[in-house]
Amino acid sequence: MTLEQRCYRTLIVSSNENFIKEIGSLLSVESHHKESASSASQARRMLLENVYDFVIVNAPLTDEFGTRLCTDAGSNNSTVTVLFTANDVYEEVYDKVAVRGVFVIHKPTSGSVISQALSLLVSARERLRTVEKRAGKAESKIAEIRVVNKAKWFLIDHEDMSEADAHQYIEKAAMDAGITKVQAAQMIIEKYG
């Protein structure tokens, strides 16, 4: 799937309606499903109900500055967060949140800088998507290894096999039945479990 075919769910959080409109106008209608919130508490409710690819916060908000909202939203490893903050507090804010993966942009800024930043956010989100896929495959492989190891221990305990013999037994059972090692291991677990 190319980037043009992706649709990113984007939450824009700002107490300033003009900021929401300006950011919204820079996000293409085809590739961004845009929602907005006017406060951190409203954004948190929305974050409980939905998973967003991007959370864009214009600090300060009416009920908090916005750093905590960004770090909380970014704790979901699939969400990329960006915080717009005043130039005079930029360094302090950056030092607090950059280590938590939050992108920080000083304001005032130009539309071209914002457009570039949004492009960088897309790149970061796609990188996260790649990492998520790899992590999912690794977790799946670990789960399979656990099932096979559990079956081996049942064979070791109940059939007095060595670990190598138990492994070979599971492989042969899978081959003979035309099933995967995991399926063969699950059958052994059901038999002895």
N, CA, C and O atoms as a DFTB+ gen file, in Angstrom:
772 C
 N C O
     1  1       0.848      -1.176       0.000
     2  2       0.000       0.000       0.000
     3  2       0.893       1.239       0.000
     4  3       1.814       1.350       0.810
     5  1       0.616       2.161      -0.907
     6  2       1.409       3.384      -0.968
     7  2       0.865       4.403       0.014
     8  3      -0.248       4.267       0.523
     9  1       1.666       5.426       0.274
    10  2       1.232       6.465       1.211
    11  2      -0.037       7.157       0.742
    12  3      -0.858       7.567       1.562
    13  1      -0.207       7.291      -0.575
    14  2      -1.403       7.950      -1.091
    15  2      -2.663       7.165      -0.738
    16  3      -3.744       7.746      -0.637
    17  1      -2.539       5.866      -0.553
    18  2      -3.693       5.026      -0.263
    19  2      -3.999       4.938       1.228
    20  3      -5.068       4.454       1.599
    21  1      -3.110       5.385       2.077
    22  2      -3.315       5.308       3.518
    23  2      -4.220       6.436       3.998
    24  3      -4.232       7.529       3.431
    25  1      -4.965       6.153       5.036
    26  2      -5.757       7.183       5.692
    27  2      -5.346       7.199       7.156
    28  3      -5.475       6.195       7.856
    29  1      -4.857       8.329       7.609
    30  2      -4.373       8.481       8.972
    31  2      -5.446       9.148       9.823
    32  3      -6.066      10.132       9.419
    33  1      -5.642       8.596      10.990
    34  2      -6.595       9.185      11.931
    35  2      -5.837      10.233      12.741
    36  3      -4.852       9.911      13.407
    37  1      -6.290      11.478      12.688
    38  2      -5.572      12.600      13.268
    39  2      -6.456      13.350      14.248
    40  3      -7.593      13.698      13.933
    41  1      -5.921      13.596      15.444
    42  2      -6.617      14.387      16.457
    43  2      -5.857      15.688      16.648
    44  3      -4.672      15.682      16.980
    45  1      -6.546      16.807      16.437
    46  2      -5.971      18.132      16.625
    47  2      -6.564      18.697      17.902
    48  3      -7.782      18.800      18.041
    49  1      -5.685      19.066      18.843
    50  2      -6.147      19.557      20.140
    51  2      -5.666      20.990      20.314
    52  3      -4.465      21.260      20.335
    53  1      -6.634      21.911      20.439
    54  2      -6.289      23.322      20.609
    55  2      -7.489      24.071      21.168
    56  3      -8.634      23.784      20.816
    57  1      -7.219      25.023      22.033
    58  2      -8.288      25.895      22.524
    59  2      -8.524      27.038      21.535
    60  3      -9.442      27.839      21.712
    61  1      -7.693      27.109      20.497
    62  2      -7.793      28.137      19.465
    63  2      -8.387      27.508      18.199
    64  3      -7.745      26.684      17.547
    65  1      -9.594      27.897      17.867
    66  2     -10.290      27.338      16.706
    67  2      -9.541      27.618      15.400
    68  3      -9.573      26.794      14.486
    69  1      -8.876      28.759      15.303
    70  2      -8.115      29.090      14.092
    71  2      -6.975      28.104      13.869
    72  3      -6.688      27.741      12.728
    73  1      -6.317      27.662      14.951
    74  2      -5.240      26.675      14.832
    75  2      -5.797      25.377      14.258
    76  3      -5.193      24.776      13.370
    77  1      -6.939      24.951      14.764
    78  2      -7.566      23.711      14.288
    79  2      -7.873      23.826      12.789
    80  3      -7.615      22.897      12.023
    81  1      -8.423      24.964      12.385
    82  2      -8.742      25.166      10.967
    83  2      -7.476      25.185      10.117
    84  3      -7.437      24.580       9.046
    85  1      -6.425      25.889      10.597
    86  2      -5.185      25.999       9.818
    87  2      -4.525      24.629       9.641
    88  3      -4.138      24.264       8.530
    89  1      -4.398      23.879      10.724
    90  2      -3.794      22.541      10.625
    91  2      -4.672      21.642       9.769
    92  3      -4.176      20.905       8.917
    93  1      -5.961      21.706       9.997
    94  2      -6.894      20.893       9.222
    95  2      -6.801      21.159       7.731
    96  3      -6.933      20.238       6.925
    97  1      -6.572      22.418       7.357
    98  2      -6.471      22.757       5.941
    99  2      -5.187      22.210       5.313
   100  3      -5.128      21.998       4.101
   101  1      -4.165      21.983       6.131
   102  2      -2.904      21.442       5.615
   103  2      -2.924      19.917       5.493
   104  3      -2.058      19.331       4.842
   105  1      -3.906      19.281       6.118
   106  2      -4.040      17.824       6.049
   107  2      -4.989      17.477       4.911
   108  3      -6.112      17.979       4.862
   109  1      -4.550      16.634       4.011
   110  2      -5.407      16.312       2.872
   111  2      -6.631      15.524       3.317
   112  3      -6.566      14.689       4.219
   113  1      -7.725      15.808       2.672
   114  2      -8.999      15.157       2.996
   115  2      -8.912      13.658       2.708
   116  3      -9.499      12.850       3.428
   117  1      -8.180      13.288       1.655
   118  2      -8.092      11.881       1.252
   119  2      -7.261      11.046       2.214
   120  3      -7.545       9.865       2.412
   121  1      -6.236      11.648       2.815
   122  2      -5.322      10.833       3.624
   123  2      -5.430      11.059       5.131
   124  3      -4.719      10.409       5.898
   125  1      -6.297      11.961       5.567
   126  2      -6.430      12.209       7.005
   127  2      -7.898      12.277       7.406
   128  3      -8.677      13.063       6.865
   129  1      -8.249      11.438       8.361
   130  2      -9.553      11.545       9.010
   131  2      -9.310      12.439      10.217
   132  3      -8.660      12.024      11.177
   133  1      -9.827      13.661      10.174
   134  2      -9.513      14.670      11.189
   135  2     -10.615      14.781      12.221
   136  3     -11.802      14.799      11.896
   137  1     -10.195      14.854      13.463
   138  2     -11.098      15.153      14.567
   139  2     -10.411      16.204      15.417
   140  3      -9.192      16.362      15.353
   141  1     -11.190      16.922      16.213
   142  2     -10.583      17.962      17.033
   143  2     -11.170      17.958      18.428
   144  3     -12.277      17.479      18.671
   145  1     -10.373      18.518      19.345
   146  2     -10.787      18.691      20.736
   147  2     -10.291      20.052      21.190
   148  3      -9.245      20.522      20.743
   149  1     -11.050      20.685      22.083
   150  2     -10.674      22.020      22.543
   151  2      -9.984      22.011      23.896
   152  3      -9.563      23.059      24.386
   153  1      -9.862      20.823      24.510
   154  2      -9.203      20.730      25.819
   155  2      -8.532      19.372      25.964
   156  3      -8.812      18.437      25.214
   157  1      -7.649      19.285      26.941
   158  2      -6.960      18.010      27.204
   159  2      -7.951      16.959      27.692
   160  3      -7.860      15.794      27.302
   161  1      -8.885      17.354      28.530
   162  2      -9.841      16.369      29.056
   163  2     -10.721      15.813      27.936
   164  3     -11.005      14.615      27.921
   165  1     -11.151      16.645      27.014
   166  2     -11.934      16.156      25.874
   167  2     -11.078      15.240      25.010
   168  3     -11.555      14.205      24.544
   169  1      -9.822      15.607      24.791
   170  2      -8.910      14.784      23.987
   171  2      -8.684      13.429      24.647
   172  3      -8.659      12.405      23.964
   173  1      -8.520      13.412      25.967
   174  2      -8.309      12.140      26.681
   175  2      -9.509      11.212      26.509
   176  3      -9.338      10.008      26.320
   177  1     -10.714      11.760      26.572
   178  2     -11.914      10.938      26.352
   179  2     -11.887      10.342      24.947
   180  3     -12.202       9.168      24.754
   181  1     -11.511      11.152      23.984
   182  2     -11.457      10.677      22.602
   183  2     -10.364       9.622      22.434
   184  3     -10.536       8.662      21.682
   185  1      -9.249       9.796      23.129
   186  2      -8.156       8.821      23.055
   187  2      -8.543       7.486      23.687
   188  3      -8.013       6.443      23.303
   189  1      -9.455       7.509      24.647
   190  2      -9.950       6.258      25.241
   191  2     -10.836       5.496      24.268
   192  3     -10.894       4.267      24.303
   193  1     -11.519       6.224      23.407
   194  2     -12.469       5.608      22.490
   195  2     -11.861       5.228      21.140
   196  3     -12.385       4.355      20.449
   197  1     -10.761       5.876      20.764
   198  2     -10.193       5.693      19.426
   199  2      -8.676       5.607      19.495
   200  3      -8.051       6.076      20.446
   201  1      -8.104       4.999      18.473
   202  2      -6.653       4.999      18.310
   203  2      -6.343       5.973      17.180
   204  3      -6.917       5.886      16.094
   205  1      -5.441       6.889      17.445
   206  2      -5.071       7.900      16.456
   207  2      -3.648       7.659      15.983
   208  3      -2.782       7.248      16.754
   209  1      -3.422       7.922      14.705
   210  2      -2.067       7.866      14.169
   211  2      -1.285       9.089      14.617
   212  3      -0.098       9.001      14.930
   213  1      -1.972      10.243      14.645
   214  2      -1.328      11.502      15.011
   215  2      -2.166      12.256      16.029
   216  3      -3.391      12.317      15.925
   217  1      -1.490      12.826      17.011
   218  2      -2.121      13.758      17.935
   219  2      -1.296      15.037      17.865
   220  3      -0.103      15.043      18.169
   221  1      -1.951      16.111      17.461
   222  2      -1.300      17.412      17.292
   223  2      -1.869      18.346      18.351
   224  3      -3.075      18.594      18.382
   225  1      -1.000      18.867      19.220
   226  2      -1.447      19.688      20.351
   227  2      -0.862      21.088      20.235
   228  3       0.331      21.266      19.993
   229  1      -1.728      22.070      20.412
   230  2      -1.328      23.471      20.427
   231  2      -1.325      23.941      21.881
   232  3      -2.384      24.141      22.476
   233  1      -0.133      24.117      22.449
   234  2      -0.021      24.520      23.852
   235  2      -0.025      26.036      23.969
   236  3       0.438      26.726      23.060
   237  1      -0.537      26.563      25.070
   238  2      -1.176      25.858      26.182
   239  2      -2.657      25.597      25.906
   240  3      -3.294      26.301      25.123
   241  1      -3.178      24.581      26.561
   242  2      -4.599      24.271      26.491
   243  2      -5.293      24.947      27.671
   244  3      -4.628      25.489      28.555
   245  1      -6.606      24.918      27.689
   246  2      -7.333      25.589      28.774
   247  2      -7.204      24.868      30.105
   248  3      -7.254      25.509      31.155
   249  1      -7.039      23.555      30.086
   250  2      -7.025      22.799      31.333
   251  2      -5.666      22.203      31.693
   252  3      -5.521      21.643      32.780
   253  1      -4.684      22.302      30.833
   254  2      -3.304      21.910      31.129
   255  2      -2.429      22.463      30.015
   256  3      -2.935      22.955      29.006
   257  1      -1.135      22.381      30.197
   258  2      -0.240      22.943      29.190
   259  2      -0.284      22.132      27.895
   260  3      -0.366      22.705      26.808
   261  1      -0.231      20.802      28.005
   262  2      -0.289      19.932      26.837
   263  2       0.838      18.930      26.756
   264  3       0.763      17.980      25.978
   265  1       1.902      19.126      27.559
   266  2       3.017      18.178      27.525
   267  2       2.578      16.806      28.009
   268  3       2.939      15.787      27.420
   269  1       1.807      16.784      29.071
   270  2       1.348      15.506      29.639
   271  2       0.441      14.779      28.659
   272  3       0.541      13.562      28.499
   273  1      -0.435      15.516      28.008
   274  2      -1.323      14.916      27.009
   275  2      -0.506      14.275      25.893
   276  3      -0.804      13.159      25.465
   277  1       0.523      14.977      25.420
   278  2       1.367      14.436      24.344
   279  2       2.101      13.172      24.775
   280  3       2.141      12.191      24.033
   281  1       2.680      13.193      25.971
   282  2       3.414      12.004      26.415
   283  2       2.472      10.840      26.676
   284  3       2.808       9.691      26.388
   285  1       1.294      11.128      27.218
   286  2       0.310      10.057      27.435
   287  2      -0.170       9.475      26.108
   288  3      -0.247       8.256      25.954
   289  1      -0.490      10.338      25.157
   290  2      -0.961       9.868      23.843
   291  2       0.140       9.091      23.135
   292  3      -0.135       8.107      22.448
   293  1       1.378       9.526      23.299
   294  2       2.498       8.861      22.653
   295  2       2.898       7.561      23.308
   296  3       3.683       6.799      22.742
   297  1       2.366       7.288      24.508
   298  2       2.692       6.017      25.163
   299  2       2.081       4.841      24.423
   300  3       2.541       3.708      24.565
   301  1       1.043       5.106      23.630
   302  2       0.530       4.103      22.699
   303  2       1.531       4.091      21.553
   304  3       1.639       5.071      20.816
   305  1       2.242       3.026      21.398
   306  2       3.375       2.988      20.479
   307  2       3.017       3.214      19.020
   308  3       3.913       3.325      18.184
   309  1       1.746       3.284      18.693
   310  2       1.390       3.515      17.298
   311  2       0.972       4.961      17.036
   312  3       0.602       5.302      15.912
   313  1       1.026       5.806      18.054
   314  2       0.615       7.204      17.910
   315  2       1.830       8.121      17.899
   316  3       2.691       8.045      18.775
   317  1       1.885       8.988      16.892
   318  2       2.943       9.987      16.795
   319  2       2.355      11.304      17.286
   320  3       1.279      11.709      16.847
   321  1       3.059      11.973      18.194
   322  2       2.543      13.214      18.760
   323  2       3.449      14.389      18.427
   324  3       4.667      14.251      18.315
   325  1       2.819      15.547      18.273
   326  2       3.558      16.792      18.034
   327  2       2.944      17.876      18.912
   328  3       1.725      17.964      19.061
   329  1       3.807      18.691      19.483
   330  2       3.386      19.763      20.375
   331  2       3.884      21.088      19.815
   332  3       5.083      21.275      19.607
   333  1       2.960      21.997      19.577
   334  2       3.308      23.361      19.181
   335  2       3.379      24.191      20.447
   336  3       2.436      24.194      21.239
   337  1       4.475      24.890      20.647
   338  2       4.657      25.679      21.860
   339  2       5.317      27.014      21.539
   340  3       5.992      27.162      20.520
   341  1       5.112      27.969      22.416
   342  2       5.683      29.304      22.218
   343  2       7.202      29.238      22.193
   344  3       7.812      28.419      22.881
   345  1       7.795      30.096      21.405
   346  2       9.242      30.120      21.215
   347  2       9.996      30.339      22.533
   348  3      11.076      29.780      22.721
   349  1       9.440      31.145      23.444
   350  2      10.157      31.457      24.685
   351  2      10.242      30.279      25.654
   352  3      11.078      30.304      26.557
   353  1       9.420      29.263      25.503
   354  2       9.498      28.075      26.376
   355  2       9.883      26.817      25.596
   356  3       9.870      25.711      26.136
   357  1      10.221      27.002      24.327
   358  2      10.518      25.869      23.455
   359  2      11.583      24.942      24.035
   360  3      11.365      23.734      24.126
   361  1      12.731      25.491      24.429
   362  2      13.844      24.662      24.927
   363  2      13.427      23.848      26.141
   364  3      13.715      22.654      26.216
   365  1      12.759      24.477      27.081
   366  2      12.316      23.797      28.308
   367  2      11.337      22.661      27.975
   368  3      11.460      21.551      28.494
   369  1      10.379      22.953      27.117
   370  2       9.388      21.943      26.716
   371  2      10.062      20.814      25.944
   372  3       9.797      19.637      26.189
   373  1      10.925      21.180      25.020
   374  2      11.639      20.175      24.232
   375  2      12.415      19.224      25.140
   376  3      12.360      18.008      24.954
   377  1      13.134      19.765      26.120
   378  2      13.908      18.931      27.041
   379  2      13.029      17.946      27.804
   380  3      13.464      16.838      28.118
   381  1      11.792      18.345      28.103
   382  2      10.869      17.478      28.853
   383  2      10.301      16.341      28.013
   384  3      10.188      15.210      28.487
   385  1       9.945      16.642      26.766
   386  2       9.143      15.671      26.018
   387  2       9.852      14.963      24.869
   388  3       9.395      13.912      24.420
   389  1      10.950      15.518      24.392
   390  2      11.622      14.883      23.255
   391  2      12.096      13.478      23.591
   392  3      12.068      12.595      22.733
   393  1      12.533      13.256      24.830
   394  2      12.990      11.924      25.231
   395  2      11.843      10.918      25.259
   396  3      12.082       9.711      25.291
   397  1      10.609      11.400      25.248
   398  2       9.435      10.529      25.223
   399  2       8.871      10.391      23.810
   400  3       7.781       9.852      23.619
   401  1       9.623      10.885      22.817
   402  2       9.219      10.713      21.430
   403  2       8.270      11.761      20.893
   404  3       7.711      11.583      19.810
   405  1       8.073      12.840      21.612
   406  2       7.165      13.894      21.166
   407  2       7.940      14.871      20.282
   408  3       9.017      15.334      20.658
   409  1       7.393      15.180      19.112
   410  2       7.974      16.201      18.249
   411  2       7.524      17.560      18.764
   412  3       6.361      17.731      19.127
   413  1       8.435      18.525      18.798
   414  2       8.101      19.858      19.299
   415  2       8.402      20.883      18.207
   416  3       9.476      20.879      17.607
   417  1       7.431      21.756      17.967
   418  2       7.580      22.817      16.973
   419  2       7.291      24.145      17.653
   420  3       6.279      24.292      18.338
   421  1       8.188      25.118      17.463
   422  2       7.955      26.420      18.090
   423  2       6.989      27.225      17.250
   424  3       6.879      27.042      16.038
   425  1       6.299      28.109      17.917
   426  2       5.394      29.010      17.220
   427  2       5.710      30.430      17.657
   428  3       6.157      30.629      18.787
   429  1       5.500      31.391      16.832
   430  2       4.831      31.269      15.541
   431  2       5.710      30.574      14.511
   432  3       6.938      30.576      14.598
   433  1       5.037      29.985      13.540
   434  2       5.743      29.292      12.466
   435  2       4.984      29.485      11.169
   436  3       3.891      30.052      11.161
   437  1       5.547      29.027      10.094
   438  2       4.922      29.225       8.779
   439  2       4.194      27.962       8.336
   440  3       4.427      26.872       8.859
   441  1       3.325      28.131       7.378
   442  2       2.599      26.998       6.808
   443  2       3.525      25.991       6.163
   444  3       3.265      24.788       6.210
   445  1       4.614      26.470       5.554
   446  2       5.542      25.533       4.910
   447  2       6.276      24.685       5.946
   448  3       6.524      23.503       5.709
   449  1       6.625      25.272       7.088
   450  2       7.272      24.503       8.162
   451  2       6.298      23.463       8.711
   452  3       6.672      22.321       8.977
   453  1       5.056      23.875       8.875
   454  2       4.042      22.936       9.376
   455  2       3.841      21.803       8.377
   456  3       3.742      20.641       8.773
   457  1       3.782      22.125       7.096
   458  2       3.625      21.085       6.066
   459  2       4.791      20.108       6.090
   460  3       4.595      18.896       5.992
   461  1       6.010      20.637       6.223
   462  2       7.183      19.762       6.319
   463  2       7.094      18.884       7.557
   464  3       7.386      17.689       7.499
   465  1       6.693      19.473       8.672
   466  2       6.573      18.713       9.917
   467  2       5.548      17.595       9.767
   468  3       5.767      16.480      10.242
   469  1       4.439      17.888       9.113
   470  2       3.414      16.869       8.912
   471  2       3.940      15.729       8.042
   472  3       3.608      14.565       8.267
   473  1       4.759      16.067       7.051
   474  2       5.377      15.023       6.218
   475  2       6.314      14.158       7.051
   476  3       6.363      12.940       6.876
   477  1       7.055      14.785       7.953
   478  2       7.950      14.031       8.835
   479  2       7.156      13.121       9.777
   480  3       7.587      12.011      10.092
   481  1       6.008      13.599      10.215
   482  2       5.160      12.771      11.077
   483  2       4.697      11.520      10.334
   484  3       4.666      10.433      10.911
   485  1       4.343      11.666       9.076
   486  2       3.927      10.515       8.267
   487  2       5.075       9.513       8.173
   488  3       4.867       8.307       8.311
   489  1       6.294      10.020       7.938
   490  2       7.453       9.125       7.869
   491  2       7.659       8.400       9.189
   492  3       7.938       7.201       9.202
   493  1       7.525       9.116      10.297
   494  2       7.686       8.495      11.616
   495  2       6.611       7.440      11.847
   496  3       6.897       6.369      12.381
   497  1       5.365       7.738      11.444
   498  2       4.272       6.775      11.633
   499  2       4.505       5.516      10.810
   500  3       4.239       4.408      11.276
   501  1       4.999       5.681       9.593
   502  2       5.263       4.516       8.752
   503  2       6.399       3.674       9.328
   504  3       6.369       2.446       9.244
   505  1       7.386       4.324       9.904
   506  2       8.476       3.589      10.571
   507  2       7.916       2.795      11.750
   508  3       8.283       1.638      11.953
   509  1       7.033       3.415      12.522
   510  2       6.395       2.699      13.631
   511  2       5.587       1.510      13.130
   512  3       5.571       0.452      13.758
   513  1       4.924       1.688      12.007
   514  2       4.118       0.596      11.435
   515  2       5.011      -0.605      11.095
   516  3       4.623      -1.752      11.319
   517  1       6.196      -0.339      10.559
   518  2       7.156      -1.401      10.246
   519  2       7.607      -2.106      11.518
   520  3       7.680      -3.334      11.565
   521  1       7.907      -1.324      12.543
   522  2       8.331      -1.901      13.825
   523  2       7.199      -2.724      14.431
   524  3       7.444      -3.800      14.978
   525  1       5.968      -2.236      14.341
   526  2       4.816      -2.983      14.866
   527  2       4.685      -4.341      14.181
   528  3       4.428      -5.351      14.837
   529  1       4.862      -4.360      12.859
   530  2       4.753      -5.627      12.121
   531  2       5.826      -6.603      12.578
   532  3       5.550      -7.782      12.803
   533  1       7.056      -6.105      12.713
   534  2       8.147      -6.975      13.169
   535  2       7.890      -7.487      14.573
   536  3       8.111      -8.662      14.864
   537  1       7.428      -6.612      15.434
   538  2       7.148      -7.014      16.816
   539  2       6.033      -8.054      16.855
   540  3       6.093      -9.006      17.633
   541  1       5.025      -7.872      16.022
   542  2       3.927      -8.838      15.958
   543  2       4.401     -10.205      15.508
   544  3       3.980     -11.230      16.046
   545  1       5.282     -10.214      14.515
   546  2       5.830     -11.488      14.034
   547  2       6.680     -12.146      15.119
   548  3       6.617     -13.360      15.310
   549  1       7.466     -11.350      15.823
   550  2       8.319     -11.897      16.887
   551  2       7.461     -12.458      18.016
   552  3       7.747     -13.535      18.538
   553  1       6.403     -11.725      18.395
   554  2       5.511     -12.208      19.451
   555  2       4.827     -13.504      19.042
   556  3       4.665     -14.412      19.857
   557  1       4.432     -13.585      17.793
   558  2       3.798     -14.800      17.289
   559  2       4.771     -15.980      17.338
   560  3       4.400     -17.084      17.737
   561  1       6.003     -15.737      16.933
   562  2       7.020     -16.789      16.948
   563  2       7.302     -17.242      18.383
   564  3       7.449     -18.437      18.637
   565  1       7.378     -16.300      19.314
   566  2       7.612     -16.641      20.724
   567  2       6.456     -17.477      21.265
   568  3       6.676     -18.434      22.007
   569  1       5.232     -17.122      20.899
   570  2       4.068     -17.890      21.346
   571  2       4.128     -19.322      20.806
   572  3       3.796     -20.267      21.521
   573  1       4.549     -19.484      19.551
   574  2       4.685     -20.816      18.963
   575  2       5.755     -21.623      19.703
   576  3       5.554     -22.801      19.995
   577  1       6.876     -20.996      20.001
   578  2       7.960     -21.676      20.722
   579  2       7.478     -22.127      22.098
   580  3       7.820     -23.221      22.549
   581  1       6.690     -21.295      22.760
   582  2       6.169     -21.658      24.084
   583  2       5.274     -22.886      24.014
   584  3       5.349     -23.768      24.869
   585  1       4.426     -22.941      22.989
   586  2       3.522     -24.092      22.828
   587  2       4.334     -25.359      22.576
   588  3       4.074     -26.402      23.177
   589  1       5.308     -25.263      21.693
   590  2       6.138     -26.439      21.380
   591  2       6.931     -26.868      22.619
   592  3       7.032     -28.061      22.904
   593  1       7.486     -25.921      23.346
   594  2       8.239     -26.259      24.567
   595  2       7.353     -26.904      25.624
   596  3       7.777     -27.828      26.319
   597  1       6.128     -26.417      25.743
   598  2       5.198     -27.010      26.709
   599  2       4.901     -28.464      26.333
   600  3       4.855     -29.344      27.194
   601  1       4.703     -28.697      25.046
   602  2       4.454     -30.066      24.577
   603  2       5.673     -30.946      24.832
   604  3       5.532     -32.106      25.219
   605  1       6.876     -30.397      24.614
   606  2       8.100     -31.164      24.890
   607  2       8.156     -31.580      26.355
   608  3       8.495     -32.721      26.670
   609  1       7.822     -30.649      27.249
   610  2       7.885     -30.973      28.680
   611  2       6.874     -32.055      29.051
   612  3       7.155     -32.893      29.908
   613  1       5.704     -32.044      28.417
   614  2       4.743     -33.118      28.667
   615  2       5.311     -34.459      28.213
   616  3       5.169     -35.468      28.905
   617  1       5.955     -34.463      27.044
   618  2       6.554     -35.709      26.550
   619  2       7.707     -36.155      27.443
   620  3       7.866     -37.349      27.696
   621  1       8.496     -35.226      27.914
   622  2       9.604     -35.552      28.817
   623  2       9.067     -36.143      30.111
   624  3       9.588     -37.144      30.602
   625  1       8.027     -35.526      30.665
   626  2       7.446     -35.986      31.932
   627  2       6.678     -37.304      31.796
   628  3       6.832     -38.201      32.625
   629  1       5.863     -37.418      30.763
   630  2       4.957     -38.559      30.657
   631  2       5.510     -39.722      29.838
   632  3       5.090     -40.864      30.027
   633  1       6.434     -39.447      28.942
   634  2       6.953     -40.500      28.070
   635  2       8.438     -40.771      28.304
   636  3       9.047     -41.564      27.587
   637  1       9.013     -40.121      29.295
   638  2      10.438     -40.274      29.630
   639  2      11.345     -40.067      28.418
   640  3      12.307     -40.809      28.220
   641  1      11.035     -39.067      27.621
   642  2      11.870     -38.743      26.453
   643  2      12.903     -37.694      26.847
   644  3      12.725     -36.951      27.812
   645  1      13.979     -37.654      26.080
   646  2      14.923     -36.539      26.223
   647  2      14.323     -35.353      25.470
   648  3      13.362     -35.511      24.717
   649  1      14.890     -34.170      25.675
   650  2      14.370     -32.995      24.979
   651  2      14.528     -33.145      23.464
   652  3      13.633     -32.779      22.701
   653  1      15.662     -33.680      23.039
   654  2      15.901     -33.882      21.604
   655  2      14.900     -34.882      21.031
   656  3      14.375     -34.682      19.936
   657  1      14.636     -35.964      21.777
   658  2      13.666     -36.958      21.309
   659  2      12.258     -36.358      21.246
   660  3      11.505     -36.625      20.309
   661  1      11.910     -35.550      22.244
   662  2      10.589     -34.921      22.268
   663  2      10.432     -33.974      21.077
   664  3       9.378     -33.938      20.441
   665  1      11.472     -33.217      20.783
   666  2      11.434     -32.299      19.649
   667  2      11.254     -33.081      18.336
   668  3      10.439     -32.725      17.484
   669  1      12.027     -34.133      18.207
   670  2      11.950     -34.968      17.001
   671  2      10.558     -35.611      16.892
   672  3      10.009     -35.721      15.796
   673  1       9.997     -36.032      18.022
   674  2       8.671     -36.652      18.048
   675  2       7.610     -35.663      17.535
   676  3       6.739     -36.026      16.744
   677  1       7.702     -34.406      18.001
   678  2       6.736     -33.384      17.582
   679  2       6.880     -33.101      16.087
   680  3       5.878     -32.987      15.381
   681  1       8.109     -32.987      15.603
   682  2       8.333     -32.740      14.181
   683  2       7.778     -33.880      13.327
   684  3       7.148     -33.639      12.297
   685  1       8.017     -35.131      13.762
   686  2       7.534     -36.289      13.015
   687  2       6.011     -36.360      13.046
   688  3       5.381     -36.665      12.032
   689  1       5.418     -36.081      14.207
   690  2       3.953     -36.100      14.319
   691  2       3.339     -35.049      13.387
   692  3       2.314     -35.299      12.753
   693  1       3.963     -33.889      13.309
   694  2       3.463     -32.826      12.426
   695  2       3.582     -33.240      10.963
   696  3       2.655     -33.044      10.178
   697  1       4.728     -33.813      10.604
   698  2       4.954     -34.229       9.228
   699  2       3.991     -35.353       8.842
   700  3       3.394     -35.320       7.765
   701  1       3.840     -36.343       9.716
   702  2       2.962     -37.476       9.412
   703  2       1.503     -37.045       9.242
   704  3       0.784     -37.584       8.400
   705  1       1.076     -36.075      10.045
   706  2      -0.319     -35.631       9.996
   707  2      -0.527     -34.495       8.985
   708  3      -1.665     -34.116       8.706
   709  1       0.561     -33.954       8.440
   710  2       0.445     -32.851       7.487
   711  2      -0.029     -31.564       8.152
   712  3      -0.783     -30.788       7.565
   713  1       0.424     -31.352       9.379
   714  2       0.036     -30.148      10.126
   715  2       1.311     -29.434      10.589
   716  3       2.420     -29.933      10.402
   717  1       1.132     -28.278      11.185
   718  2       2.292     -27.532      11.676
   719  2       2.777     -28.119      12.993
   720  3       2.060     -28.870      13.655
   721  1       4.008     -27.766      13.365
   722  2       4.551     -28.218      14.658
   723  2       3.698     -27.692      15.807
   724  3       3.504     -28.385      16.806
   725  1       3.202     -26.503      15.672
   726  2       2.374     -25.917      16.733
   727  2       1.084     -26.714      16.893
   728  3       0.655     -26.988      18.014
   729  1       0.469     -27.085      15.781
   730  2      -0.760     -27.882      15.859
   731  2      -0.481     -29.241      16.493
   732  3      -1.265     -29.726      17.308
   733  1       0.633     -29.849      16.117
   734  2       1.001     -31.140      16.716
   735  2       1.268     -30.960      18.200
   736  3       0.857     -31.794      19.007
   737  1       1.940     -29.900      18.566
   738  2       2.230     -29.630      19.983
   739  2       0.938     -29.412      20.758
   740  3       0.803     -29.891      21.884
   741  1      -0.017     -28.691      20.165
   742  2      -1.299     -28.461      20.845
   743  2      -2.042     -29.780      21.084
   744  3      -2.682     -29.956      22.121
   745  1      -1.955     -30.690      20.136
   746  2      -2.611     -31.992      20.313
   747  2      -1.964     -32.756      21.473
   748  3      -2.657     -33.418      22.245
   749  1      -0.646     -32.663      21.592
   750  2       0.063     -33.330      22.696
   751  2      -0.335     -32.703      24.023
   752  3      -0.546     -33.407      25.011
   753  1      -0.436     -31.380      24.044
   754  2      -0.842     -30.682      25.277
   755  2      -2.243     -31.102      25.682
   756  3      -2.506     -31.326      26.863
   757  1      -3.147     -31.211      24.710
   758  2      -4.520     -31.642      25.005
   759  2      -4.540     -33.062      25.538
   760  3      -5.325     -33.383      26.431
   761  1      -3.673     -33.924      24.990
   762  2      -3.632     -35.315      25.415
   763  2      -3.155     -35.442      26.856
   764  3      -3.745     -36.182      27.643
   765  1      -2.067     -34.709      27.212
   766  2      -1.469     -34.883      28.535
   767  2      -1.874     -33.789      29.532
   768  3      -1.655     -33.932      30.735
   769  1      -2.461     -32.706      29.033
   770  2      -2.789     -31.577      29.905
   771  2      -4.043     -31.749      30.611
   772  3      -4.443     -30.875      31.380
